[in-house]
Short mmCIF file of C-alpha atoms in Angstrom, two decimals:
data_model
loop_
_atom_site.label_atom_id
_atom_site.label_comp_id
_atom_site.label_asym_id
_atom_site.label_seq_id
_atom_site.Cartn_x
_atom_site.Cartn_y
_atom_site.Cartn_z
CA MET A 11 -1.87 38.86 -24.43
CA ASN A 12 -4.85 38.27 -22.24
CA PHE A 13 -5.08 37.17 -18.66
CA LEU A 14 -5.28 33.50 -19.66
CA GLN A 15 -1.84 33.38 -21.11
CA MET A 16 -0.32 35.07 -18.10
CA ILE A 17 -0.77 32.14 -15.76
CA ILE A 18 -0.91 29.05 -17.89
CA PRO A 19 2.45 27.21 -17.87
CA LEU A 20 2.77 27.59 -21.64
CA ASN A 21 3.75 31.17 -21.19
CA ILE A 22 6.30 30.51 -18.50
CA THR A 23 7.93 27.86 -20.65
CA LYS A 24 7.70 30.16 -23.66
CA THR A 25 9.49 32.93 -21.79
CA ILE A 26 12.19 30.52 -20.67
CA SER A 27 12.64 29.07 -24.15
CA ASP A 28 12.81 32.56 -25.72
CA TRP A 29 15.47 33.47 -23.21
CA ILE A 30 17.50 30.30 -23.89
CA TYR A 31 17.26 30.86 -27.66
CA SER A 32 18.47 34.42 -27.19
CA ILE A 33 21.67 33.48 -25.38
CA MET A 34 22.94 30.52 -27.44
CA PRO A 35 22.90 29.13 -31.00
CA GLU A 36 19.79 27.34 -32.16
CA THR A 37 20.94 23.71 -31.97
CA ALA A 38 22.47 24.12 -28.55
CA ALA A 39 19.35 25.90 -27.35
CA SER A 40 17.00 23.13 -28.46
CA TYR A 41 19.15 20.53 -26.68
CA THR A 42 19.29 22.69 -23.56
CA ILE A 43 15.51 22.97 -23.57
CA MET A 44 15.19 19.19 -23.84
CA VAL A 45 17.48 18.76 -20.84
CA VAL A 46 15.61 21.40 -18.84
CA ILE A 47 12.26 19.74 -19.55
CA ALA A 48 13.68 16.32 -18.70
CA VAL A 49 15.03 17.57 -15.37
CA ALA A 50 11.74 19.31 -14.58
CA TYR A 51 9.78 16.13 -15.29
CA LEU A 52 12.24 14.06 -13.30
CA ALA A 53 11.90 16.31 -10.25
CA LEU A 54 8.14 16.58 -10.60
CA PHE A 55 7.49 12.86 -10.86
CA ALA A 56 10.03 11.86 -8.25
CA VAL A 57 8.11 14.03 -5.78
CA ALA A 58 4.78 12.82 -7.15
CA GLY A 59 5.97 9.23 -6.70
CA LEU A 60 6.95 9.95 -3.11
CA TYR A 61 3.53 11.37 -2.36
CA LEU A 62 1.88 8.38 -4.01
CA VAL A 63 3.82 6.20 -1.56
CA LEU A 64 2.45 8.32 1.28
CA LEU A 65 -1.06 8.07 -0.16
CA GLU A 66 -0.72 4.31 -0.42
CA ARG A 67 0.34 4.07 3.21
CA LYS A 68 -2.49 6.29 4.40
CA VAL A 69 -5.09 4.46 2.31
CA ALA A 70 -3.75 1.11 3.49
CA ALA A 71 -3.99 2.29 7.07
CA TRP A 72 -7.58 3.41 6.66
CA PHE A 73 -8.54 0.13 5.01
CA GLN A 74 -7.13 -1.69 8.03
CA LEU A 75 -8.67 0.67 10.61
CA ARG A 76 -5.30 2.13 11.48
CA ILE A 77 -4.13 5.74 11.45
CA GLY A 78 -1.08 5.64 9.20
CA PRO A 79 1.96 7.89 9.17
CA ASN A 80 1.22 10.97 11.28
CA ARG A 81 4.45 11.92 13.03
CA VAL A 82 6.77 13.52 10.47
CA GLY A 83 5.37 16.90 9.52
CA PRO A 84 1.70 17.87 9.72
CA TRP A 85 -0.46 14.73 9.21
CA GLY A 86 2.71 12.86 8.30
CA LEU A 87 3.11 14.76 5.04
CA LEU A 88 6.90 14.69 5.20
CA GLN A 89 7.16 10.99 6.06
CA THR A 90 8.12 9.75 2.60
CA MET A 91 10.51 12.69 2.14
CA ALA A 92 12.31 11.53 5.27
CA ASP A 93 12.28 7.95 3.98
CA ALA A 94 13.75 9.06 0.66
CA LEU A 95 16.49 11.01 2.45
CA LYS A 96 17.28 7.93 4.48
CA LEU A 97 17.44 5.77 1.36
CA VAL A 98 19.72 8.25 -0.43
CA SER A 99 22.14 8.28 2.47
CA LYS A 100 22.28 4.50 2.86
CA GLU A 101 25.16 2.34 1.76
CA LEU A 102 24.69 0.41 -1.48
CA THR A 103 25.34 -3.17 -0.49
CA SER A 104 25.74 -6.07 -2.87
CA THR A 105 26.80 -9.70 -2.77
CA THR A 106 30.05 -11.01 -4.23
CA LYS A 107 28.65 -13.27 -6.93
CA ILE A 108 26.46 -10.73 -8.72
CA ASP A 109 26.87 -9.77 -12.36
CA LYS A 110 28.05 -6.26 -11.54
CA PHE A 111 27.26 -4.51 -14.83
CA LEU A 112 23.71 -5.84 -15.19
CA TYR A 113 23.06 -5.49 -11.47
CA ASN A 114 23.84 -1.78 -11.62
CA LEU A 115 22.04 -1.28 -14.91
CA ALA A 116 18.72 -2.88 -13.95
CA PRO A 117 17.23 -0.14 -11.71
CA TYR A 118 17.85 2.48 -14.38
CA PHE A 119 15.97 0.43 -16.97
CA VAL A 120 12.96 0.32 -14.71
CA ILE A 121 12.92 3.97 -13.66
CA VAL A 122 13.85 5.38 -17.08
CA ALA A 123 11.14 3.36 -18.79
CA ALA A 124 8.63 4.64 -16.24
CA LEU A 125 9.69 8.27 -16.63
CA MET A 126 9.87 8.10 -20.45
CA ALA A 127 6.22 7.17 -20.64
CA MET A 128 5.30 10.33 -18.74
CA ALA A 129 6.53 12.46 -21.64
CA VAL A 130 3.56 11.86 -23.92
CA PHE A 131 0.71 12.50 -21.50
CA PRO A 132 -1.34 15.64 -22.08
CA PHE A 133 -1.86 16.90 -18.53
CA SER A 134 -3.69 19.91 -19.91
CA LYS A 135 -4.07 21.60 -23.26
CA GLN A 136 -0.59 23.12 -23.08
CA PHE A 137 1.12 20.90 -20.54
CA GLN A 138 2.45 18.13 -22.76
CA ALA A 139 6.12 17.51 -23.39
CA PHE A 140 5.98 15.37 -26.49
CA ASP A 141 2.87 15.20 -28.66
CA ILE A 142 3.56 12.45 -31.21
CA ASN A 143 0.99 10.99 -33.56
CA ILE A 144 1.67 7.42 -32.34
CA GLY A 145 1.31 8.31 -28.64
CA VAL A 146 -0.68 5.23 -27.61
CA PHE A 147 1.67 2.94 -29.49
CA PHE A 148 4.64 4.63 -27.84
CA LEU A 149 3.10 4.04 -24.42
CA ILE A 150 2.54 0.34 -25.06
CA ALA A 151 6.09 -0.01 -26.36
CA ILE A 152 7.67 1.87 -23.45
CA SER A 153 5.69 0.04 -20.78
CA SER A 154 7.25 -3.24 -21.98
CA ILE A 155 10.79 -2.00 -21.43
CA GLY A 156 10.41 -1.92 -17.66
CA VAL A 157 10.13 -5.70 -17.50
CA ILE A 158 13.62 -6.03 -19.00
CA GLY A 159 14.94 -4.17 -15.98
CA ILE A 160 13.10 -6.53 -13.65
CA LEU A 161 14.41 -9.59 -15.50
CA LEU A 162 17.96 -8.20 -15.40
CA ALA A 163 17.65 -7.45 -11.69
CA GLY A 164 16.51 -10.98 -10.93
CA TRP A 165 19.10 -12.63 -13.16
CA SER A 166 22.12 -10.58 -12.12
CA SER A 167 21.38 -10.84 -8.37
CA ASN A 168 22.42 -14.51 -8.44
CA ASN A 169 19.72 -15.27 -5.91
CA LYS A 170 17.09 -17.92 -6.43
CA PHE A 171 14.26 -15.86 -4.95
CA ALA A 172 15.14 -12.94 -7.16
CA LEU A 173 15.34 -15.18 -10.21
CA ILE A 174 11.96 -16.79 -9.52
CA GLY A 175 10.43 -13.36 -9.01
CA ALA A 176 11.93 -12.05 -12.23
CA MET A 177 10.77 -15.03 -14.25
CA ARG A 178 7.27 -14.64 -12.86
CA SER A 179 7.42 -11.00 -13.85
CA GLY A 180 8.36 -11.89 -17.41
CA LEU A 181 5.57 -14.43 -17.62
CA GLN A 182 3.03 -12.05 -16.16
CA THR A 183 3.94 -8.98 -18.18
CA ILE A 184 4.09 -10.84 -21.49
CA SER A 185 0.65 -12.35 -20.83
CA TYR A 186 -1.08 -9.23 -19.61
CA GLU A 187 0.48 -6.96 -22.22
CA LEU A 188 -1.93 -8.59 -24.67
CA SER A 189 -4.96 -7.56 -22.67
CA VAL A 190 -3.68 -4.04 -22.12
CA GLY A 191 -2.93 -3.67 -25.81
CA LEU A 192 -6.23 -5.11 -26.99
CA SER A 193 -8.34 -3.05 -24.62
CA ILE A 194 -6.49 0.08 -25.73
CA LEU A 195 -7.05 -0.99 -29.33
CA THR A 196 -10.77 -1.27 -28.66
CA MET A 197 -10.82 2.39 -27.68
CA VAL A 198 -8.57 3.39 -30.57
CA LEU A 199 -11.20 1.87 -32.89
CA LEU A 200 -13.61 4.42 -31.48
CA THR A 201 -11.37 7.47 -31.80
CA GLY A 202 -9.58 6.54 -35.01
CA THR A 203 -6.34 8.14 -33.86
CA LEU A 204 -3.31 7.19 -31.80
CA GLN A 205 -2.39 10.75 -30.86
CA LEU A 206 -3.27 11.38 -27.22
CA SER A 207 -4.21 15.04 -27.64
CA GLU A 208 -6.56 14.16 -30.50
CA ILE A 209 -8.11 11.36 -28.47
CA ILE A 210 -9.00 13.99 -25.86
CA GLU A 211 -10.29 16.41 -28.49
CA ALA A 212 -12.57 13.63 -29.81
CA GLN A 213 -14.19 13.54 -26.34
CA ARG A 214 -14.89 17.25 -26.17
CA THR A 215 -18.06 17.07 -28.25
CA GLY A 216 -19.37 13.53 -27.89
CA GLY A 217 -18.78 12.98 -24.19
CA TRP A 218 -16.17 10.81 -22.56
CA LEU A 219 -15.26 7.67 -24.47
CA ILE A 220 -16.62 5.42 -21.73
CA LEU A 221 -20.05 6.94 -22.49
CA GLN A 222 -19.57 7.15 -26.25
CA GLY A 223 -18.75 3.46 -26.53
CA HIS A 224 -21.13 2.39 -23.68
CA ILE A 225 -21.12 -1.44 -23.24
CA PRO A 226 -17.89 -2.35 -25.06
CA SER A 227 -16.18 0.65 -23.48
CA VAL A 228 -17.13 -0.39 -19.97
CA ILE A 229 -15.92 -3.94 -20.63
CA ALA A 230 -12.69 -2.57 -22.10
CA PHE A 231 -12.24 -0.36 -19.03
CA MET A 232 -12.68 -3.27 -16.65
CA ILE A 233 -10.24 -5.42 -18.61
CA PHE A 234 -7.79 -2.54 -18.82
CA MET A 235 -7.86 -1.94 -15.07
CA ILE A 236 -7.33 -5.65 -14.30
CA ALA A 237 -4.54 -6.05 -16.83
CA GLY A 238 -3.05 -2.69 -15.87
CA THR A 239 -2.87 -3.73 -12.23
CA ALA A 240 -1.08 -6.88 -13.35
CA GLU A 241 1.23 -4.81 -15.54
CA THR A 242 2.37 -2.73 -12.57
CA ASN A 243 3.06 -5.91 -10.55
CA ARG A 244 0.80 -4.80 -7.73
CA ALA A 245 -1.36 -6.95 -5.51
CA PRO A 246 -3.37 -9.08 -6.26
CA PHE A 247 -0.85 -9.74 -9.05
CA ASP A 248 2.27 -9.17 -6.94
CA LEU A 249 3.77 -12.61 -7.56
CA VAL A 250 6.91 -10.80 -8.59
CA GLU A 251 7.56 -9.50 -5.11
CA ALA A 252 5.40 -11.91 -3.10
CA GLU A 253 6.81 -11.10 0.34
CA SER A 254 5.46 -14.27 1.89
CA GLU A 255 7.02 -16.56 -0.71
CA LEU A 256 10.09 -14.88 -2.18
CA GLY A 257 11.42 -12.47 0.41
CA ALA A 258 11.18 -9.40 -1.78
CA GLY A 259 11.34 -11.04 -5.21
CA PHE A 260 13.49 -9.44 -7.84
CA HIS A 261 14.79 -6.64 -5.62
CA THR A 262 15.86 -8.86 -2.71
CA GLU A 263 19.53 -7.99 -3.18
CA TYR A 264 19.09 -4.26 -3.73
CA SER A 265 19.50 -1.59 -1.10
CA GLY A 266 19.57 2.16 -0.72
CA MET A 267 18.84 4.28 -3.75
CA LYS A 268 18.76 1.37 -6.19
CA PHE A 269 15.95 -0.17 -4.20
CA ALA A 270 14.26 3.23 -4.09
CA TYR A 271 14.29 3.34 -7.90
CA PHE A 272 12.37 0.08 -8.09
CA PHE A 273 9.98 1.26 -5.43
CA LEU A 274 9.41 4.63 -7.08
CA ALA A 275 9.01 3.02 -10.51
CA GLU A 276 6.15 0.89 -9.17
CA PHE A 277 4.26 3.98 -8.11
CA ILE A 278 5.05 5.93 -11.27
CA ASN A 279 3.85 2.93 -13.28
CA MET A 280 0.62 3.03 -11.32
CA PHE A 281 0.31 6.70 -12.22
CA ILE A 282 0.96 5.83 -15.88
CA ILE A 283 -1.68 3.12 -16.02
CA SER A 284 -4.21 5.45 -14.39
CA SER A 285 -3.26 8.24 -16.77
CA ILE A 286 -3.76 6.02 -19.82
CA ALA A 287 -7.15 5.03 -18.46
CA VAL A 288 -8.06 8.67 -17.83
CA VAL A 289 -7.06 9.72 -21.33
CA LEU A 290 -8.75 6.79 -23.06
CA PHE A 291 -11.92 6.50 -21.01
CA PHE A 292 -12.51 9.61 -18.91
CA GLY A 293 -11.68 12.51 -21.18
CA GLY A 294 -8.22 13.44 -19.89
CA TRP A 295 -8.18 17.04 -18.69
CA LEU A 296 -11.71 17.78 -19.92
CA SER A 297 -14.03 18.84 -17.12
CA PRO A 298 -17.16 16.77 -16.46
CA PHE A 299 -20.12 18.22 -18.44
CA GLY A 300 -17.79 21.03 -19.51
CA ILE A 301 -18.37 22.95 -16.27
CA THR A 302 -15.07 24.81 -16.39
CA GLU A 303 -14.76 24.96 -20.16
CA ASN A 304 -15.55 28.66 -20.33
CA ILE A 305 -13.51 29.69 -17.31
CA ALA A 306 -10.34 30.70 -19.07
CA TRP A 307 -8.02 30.82 -16.07
CA PHE A 308 -9.02 27.43 -14.64
CA PRO A 309 -6.01 25.07 -14.67
CA GLU A 310 -7.34 21.99 -16.45
CA VAL A 311 -4.52 19.90 -15.03
CA ILE A 312 -6.59 19.72 -11.82
CA TRP A 313 -9.28 17.68 -13.54
CA PHE A 314 -6.63 15.34 -14.91
CA LEU A 315 -5.12 14.85 -11.46
CA ILE A 316 -8.49 14.31 -9.79
CA LYS A 317 -9.40 11.59 -12.26
CA VAL A 318 -5.97 9.96 -12.01
CA LEU A 319 -6.12 9.96 -8.21
CA GLY A 320 -9.56 8.37 -8.37
CA LEU A 321 -8.25 5.51 -10.47
CA ILE A 322 -5.14 5.17 -8.32
CA PHE A 323 -7.43 4.86 -5.32
CA LEU A 324 -9.29 2.10 -7.16
CA MET A 325 -6.01 0.23 -7.68
CA MET A 326 -5.15 0.66 -4.01
CA TRP A 327 -8.60 -0.63 -3.13
CA PHE A 328 -7.85 -3.75 -5.20
CA ARG A 329 -4.54 -4.15 -3.44
CA TRP A 330 -5.93 -4.03 0.07
CA THR A 331 -8.94 -6.21 -0.68
CA PHE A 332 -7.91 -9.15 -2.85
CA PRO A 333 -5.54 -11.97 -1.94
CA ARG A 334 -2.65 -12.81 -4.23
CA LEU A 335 -3.27 -15.13 -7.19
CA ARG A 336 -1.36 -18.35 -7.72
CA VAL A 337 0.70 -18.58 -10.93
CA ASP A 338 -1.73 -20.99 -12.61
CA GLN A 339 -4.70 -18.83 -11.61
CA LEU A 340 -2.91 -15.81 -13.04
CA LEU A 341 -2.47 -17.52 -16.40
CA THR A 342 -5.99 -18.96 -16.38
CA LEU A 343 -7.41 -15.49 -15.78
CA GLU A 344 -5.48 -14.03 -18.69
CA TRP A 345 -5.62 -16.75 -21.34
CA LYS A 346 -9.01 -18.26 -20.62
CA TYR A 347 -10.98 -15.20 -19.56
CA LEU A 348 -9.49 -11.80 -20.33
CA LEU A 349 -8.12 -12.59 -23.79
CA PRO A 350 -11.24 -14.25 -25.30
CA LEU A 351 -13.44 -11.59 -23.71
CA ASN A 352 -11.19 -8.90 -25.10
CA LEU A 353 -11.35 -10.31 -28.63
CA MET A 354 -15.14 -10.58 -28.36
CA ASN A 355 -15.24 -7.04 -27.05
CA LEU A 356 -13.14 -5.82 -29.96
CA MET A 357 -15.64 -7.39 -32.39
CA LEU A 358 -18.51 -5.89 -30.43
CA MET A 359 -16.93 -2.46 -30.62
CA ALA A 360 -16.38 -2.85 -34.35
CA ILE A 361 -20.04 -3.76 -34.78
CA VAL A 362 -21.14 -0.86 -32.60
CA ILE A 363 -19.13 1.58 -34.70
CA TRP A 364 -20.18 -0.05 -37.98
CA LEU A 365 -23.88 0.24 -37.13
CA ASN A 366 -23.37 3.74 -35.69
CA TRP A 367 -24.67 2.79 -32.23
CA THR A 368 -22.24 5.06 -30.45
CA ILE A 369 -23.74 7.79 -28.35
CA MET B 5 -22.00 -23.46 -20.36
CA SER B 6 -20.88 -22.06 -17.06
CA TYR B 7 -18.27 -19.76 -18.60
CA PHE B 8 -20.28 -16.55 -18.42
CA SER B 9 -21.96 -17.39 -15.14
CA ASP B 10 -18.49 -18.00 -13.68
CA ILE B 11 -17.42 -14.55 -14.80
CA TYR B 12 -20.59 -13.05 -13.35
CA LYS B 13 -20.05 -14.85 -10.02
CA GLY B 14 -16.41 -13.84 -9.97
CA ILE B 15 -17.18 -10.17 -10.47
CA LYS B 16 -20.00 -10.30 -7.94
CA THR B 17 -17.83 -11.83 -5.22
CA LEU B 18 -15.03 -9.39 -5.94
CA LEU B 19 -17.46 -6.49 -5.58
CA THR B 20 -18.74 -7.96 -2.31
CA GLY B 21 -15.20 -8.01 -0.98
CA MET B 22 -14.59 -4.48 -2.14
CA SER B 23 -17.76 -3.23 -0.47
CA VAL B 24 -16.62 -4.76 2.83
CA THR B 25 -13.20 -3.12 2.71
CA GLY B 26 -14.75 0.08 1.40
CA GLY B 27 -16.98 0.16 4.47
CA TYR B 28 -13.92 -0.17 6.67
CA PHE B 29 -12.23 2.60 4.73
CA ILE B 30 -15.13 4.99 5.33
CA ARG B 31 -15.42 4.16 9.03
CA ALA B 32 -11.67 4.20 9.64
CA ARG B 33 -11.57 7.85 10.68
CA LYS B 34 -13.88 7.20 13.64
CA GLY B 35 -13.07 3.64 14.61
CA ALA B 36 -9.31 3.46 14.26
CA ILE B 37 -8.01 0.72 16.53
CA THR B 38 -4.51 2.21 16.78
CA GLN B 39 -3.47 3.28 20.29
CA GLN B 40 -1.06 6.20 20.10
CA TYR B 41 0.65 4.81 23.15
CA PRO B 42 3.01 7.30 24.74
CA ASP B 43 0.53 10.10 24.06
CA ASN B 44 -2.45 8.46 25.71
CA ARG B 45 -0.57 6.86 28.56
CA GLU B 46 -2.96 8.29 31.20
CA THR B 47 -6.14 7.04 29.58
CA LEU B 48 -4.94 3.79 28.00
CA LYS B 49 -6.47 0.77 29.74
CA MET B 50 -5.72 -2.79 28.78
CA PHE B 51 -8.60 -5.18 28.16
CA ASP B 52 -9.69 -7.52 30.95
CA ARG B 53 -8.12 -10.66 29.51
CA PHE B 54 -4.67 -9.05 29.28
CA ARG B 55 -2.04 -10.86 31.34
CA GLY B 56 0.29 -8.27 32.76
CA GLU B 57 1.58 -9.85 35.94
CA VAL B 58 0.29 -11.89 38.87
CA VAL B 59 -0.83 -9.82 41.86
CA MET B 60 -2.45 -10.56 45.19
CA PRO B 61 -5.31 -8.20 45.97
CA HIS B 62 -5.58 -6.90 49.53
CA ASN B 63 -8.66 -5.37 51.10
CA ALA B 64 -8.76 -2.12 53.07
CA ASP B 65 -7.66 -3.80 56.33
CA ASN B 66 -4.54 -5.19 54.65
CA ARG B 67 -6.00 -8.70 54.56
CA HIS B 68 -5.59 -11.16 51.66
CA TYR B 69 -7.09 -14.53 50.75
CA CYS B 70 -3.90 -16.59 50.61
CA THR B 71 -3.93 -19.55 52.98
CA GLY B 72 -0.45 -20.70 52.09
CA CYS B 73 -1.67 -23.98 50.56
CA GLN B 74 1.13 -23.84 47.95
CA ALA B 75 -1.14 -25.04 45.13
CA CYS B 76 0.18 -22.25 42.95
CA GLU B 77 3.78 -23.13 43.71
CA ILE B 78 3.12 -26.75 42.69
CA ALA B 79 1.19 -25.70 39.59
CA CYS B 80 3.88 -23.36 38.33
CA PRO B 81 5.78 -25.19 35.55
CA ASN B 82 9.08 -23.31 35.93
CA GLY B 83 9.27 -22.32 39.55
CA SER B 84 8.34 -18.67 39.28
CA ILE B 85 6.49 -18.81 42.59
CA GLU B 86 8.12 -19.56 45.91
CA ILE B 87 6.19 -19.48 49.16
CA ILE B 88 7.92 -19.08 52.49
CA TRP B 89 5.50 -20.18 55.17
CA ASP B 90 5.39 -20.73 58.87
CA ARG B 91 3.31 -22.61 61.39
CA VAL B 92 1.62 -20.39 63.94
CA VAL B 93 -0.79 -21.14 66.76
CA ASP B 94 -4.25 -19.75 66.30
CA PRO B 95 -4.98 -17.80 69.51
CA GLU B 96 -8.73 -18.56 69.43
CA THR B 97 -8.79 -22.29 68.79
CA GLY B 98 -5.30 -23.10 69.95
CA LYS B 99 -4.68 -25.16 66.80
CA LYS B 100 -1.57 -24.90 64.72
CA LYS B 101 -2.12 -23.52 61.24
CA LYS B 102 -0.10 -22.60 58.14
CA GLU B 103 0.49 -18.94 57.37
CA ILE B 104 2.48 -17.33 54.59
CA ASP B 105 5.48 -15.26 55.43
CA LYS B 106 6.43 -14.26 51.88
CA HIS B 107 4.73 -15.08 48.58
CA ILE B 108 7.65 -14.56 46.18
CA TYR B 109 6.90 -14.15 42.48
CA HIS B 110 9.66 -14.00 39.86
CA LEU B 111 8.19 -11.93 37.03
CA ALA B 112 11.36 -12.45 35.00
CA MET B 113 10.74 -16.19 34.82
CA CYS B 114 6.97 -16.11 34.45
CA THR B 115 5.61 -17.25 31.08
CA MET B 116 2.13 -15.87 31.79
CA CYS B 117 0.59 -19.34 31.43
CA GLY B 118 -1.97 -18.69 34.16
CA LEU B 119 -1.80 -22.17 35.73
CA CYS B 120 -1.23 -20.72 39.22
CA ILE B 121 -4.34 -18.60 39.00
CA GLU B 122 -6.39 -21.59 37.85
CA ALA B 123 -4.97 -23.68 40.67
CA CYS B 124 -5.69 -21.20 43.46
CA PRO B 125 -8.64 -22.51 45.54
CA THR B 126 -9.40 -19.15 47.17
CA ASN B 127 -8.78 -16.76 44.24
CA ALA B 128 -6.04 -15.09 46.24
CA ILE B 129 -3.96 -14.26 43.14
CA VAL B 130 -5.31 -12.67 39.94
CA TRP B 131 -4.01 -11.15 36.71
CA ALA B 132 -3.19 -7.44 36.69
CA GLN B 133 -3.58 -5.44 33.50
CA ASN B 134 -0.48 -3.28 33.86
CA TYR B 135 1.89 -3.32 30.88
CA GLU B 136 4.90 -1.12 31.66
CA ASN B 137 6.90 -3.86 33.36
CA SER B 138 10.40 -2.94 32.23
CA VAL B 139 12.94 -2.12 34.95
CA TYR B 140 16.64 -1.31 34.89
CA ASP B 141 17.64 -3.95 37.41
CA ARG B 142 16.75 -7.61 37.13
CA SER B 143 16.37 -8.00 40.88
CA LYS B 144 13.41 -5.61 40.80
CA LEU B 145 11.46 -8.26 38.90
CA THR B 146 11.41 -10.50 41.98
CA LYS B 147 8.31 -9.36 43.80
CA ILE B 148 6.79 -10.17 47.15
CA LEU B 149 3.09 -10.31 46.55
CA ASN B 150 1.78 -10.09 50.12
CA GLN B 151 2.14 -6.66 51.60
CA PRO B 152 4.19 -6.31 54.80
CA GLY B 153 2.12 -6.82 57.92
CA SER B 154 -0.79 -8.33 56.05
CA SER B 155 -2.62 -11.41 57.22
CA VAL B 156 -5.11 -13.87 55.84
CA LEU B 157 -8.78 -12.99 56.05
CA ASP B 158 -10.62 -14.92 58.76
CA GLY B 159 -12.65 -17.92 57.72
CA ILE B 160 -10.97 -18.43 54.35
CA GLU B 161 -9.58 -21.83 55.34
CA ASP B 162 -13.08 -23.19 55.79
#
């Protein structure tokens, strides 16, 4: 036991799991551990989502030459906590003509899908809940579930704005899923594995994948960020909510905590898209140029978070710069530009790998 | 084949937009336009074009420029201004002339259109830049613009 293993979370979790195994039979213990990890992730990412909301509000304020939340707590740090408390304590209102079962089910679809995707991310070498060999595939599959929740919410609300918003969401997610999938596939060509931890290991020696694959990688990154922004239903692709046209889109009829689930899921989805980009293009938790590789006690999760926050900032920059697309422009962008470019890029990447032009 | 040049132009214009907003983002810490109002109540000054309420400036001798011509009262579209005037005899020339007794201004009715100020031939009434105009009693919004005991400045009628 050296100093390294004293602080890294692995050991804390190992101690806890040893203790749980010692007090109950093996099957019960493994289920208990699953529940404990799930609750820990839930708490962690609920708080992370709240702080992303705060970050969004601050960044938005600075883009518009305002100050942003600065009253609750030092520098407004407790603002979103207070908002969440308010939302928890609010009455859950609904209209009379809703489809009750689907209406209540929809927010859980959205938030559960968002939180499930978090399970496979390697935040550092040890900090990974679920390291499966089809990690990337799992992520693509899970990220499509969220749209079912949005469609259900729009349909069951029995509100025309909500329905229009939900249908736009379906249209948008189905279209842009292709681009997300193909740009991820381009990078998978380069690594030859779908397992997220191995994708990061492949970047330890040859440099980050965005450097290894140079031109096709950069194109894939740009396409991934555009399609990923569309996938999270954020501006400039926020036709789903479109405040100026649809009220609040699919969550018009929701209030209180159910609304908060949709709101939180949007920010967790943003975190997910940024995390996928960090793992696939920017070396996950690997430090730039390996500067902290030999410092044993350095928590690598910091590098992961710095990179993720950088990409989240980029998405916020998009949001506060670009105006919303029209539906036909949205489809033109995907089917006439992103998809053909993506297929070309896939071929280019194949050629690059075939001729050994990778760096 | 404008396909690729369209893509190039699209990306270029998007980056131009992002550089503009990025510049704002960097400068935001210094040049925030937000006024943290109740905190900076002492130093906060409204800009010159702000229309707070109509006032009648008086000089140090308690003299104003209002001749009582009633142009503002006629110009006012909803009767916010009422002028109570009197005819007095000028002691020097012995002629009768008009003089205001009360220039009554109903702030509660005023729409801040500014027609009275445009109509005034002697610039006797102007906009004030005050902004805390709320009161607890509606009758406090009816104001008498000329101060008690004030009189018109000599030679304004000419």
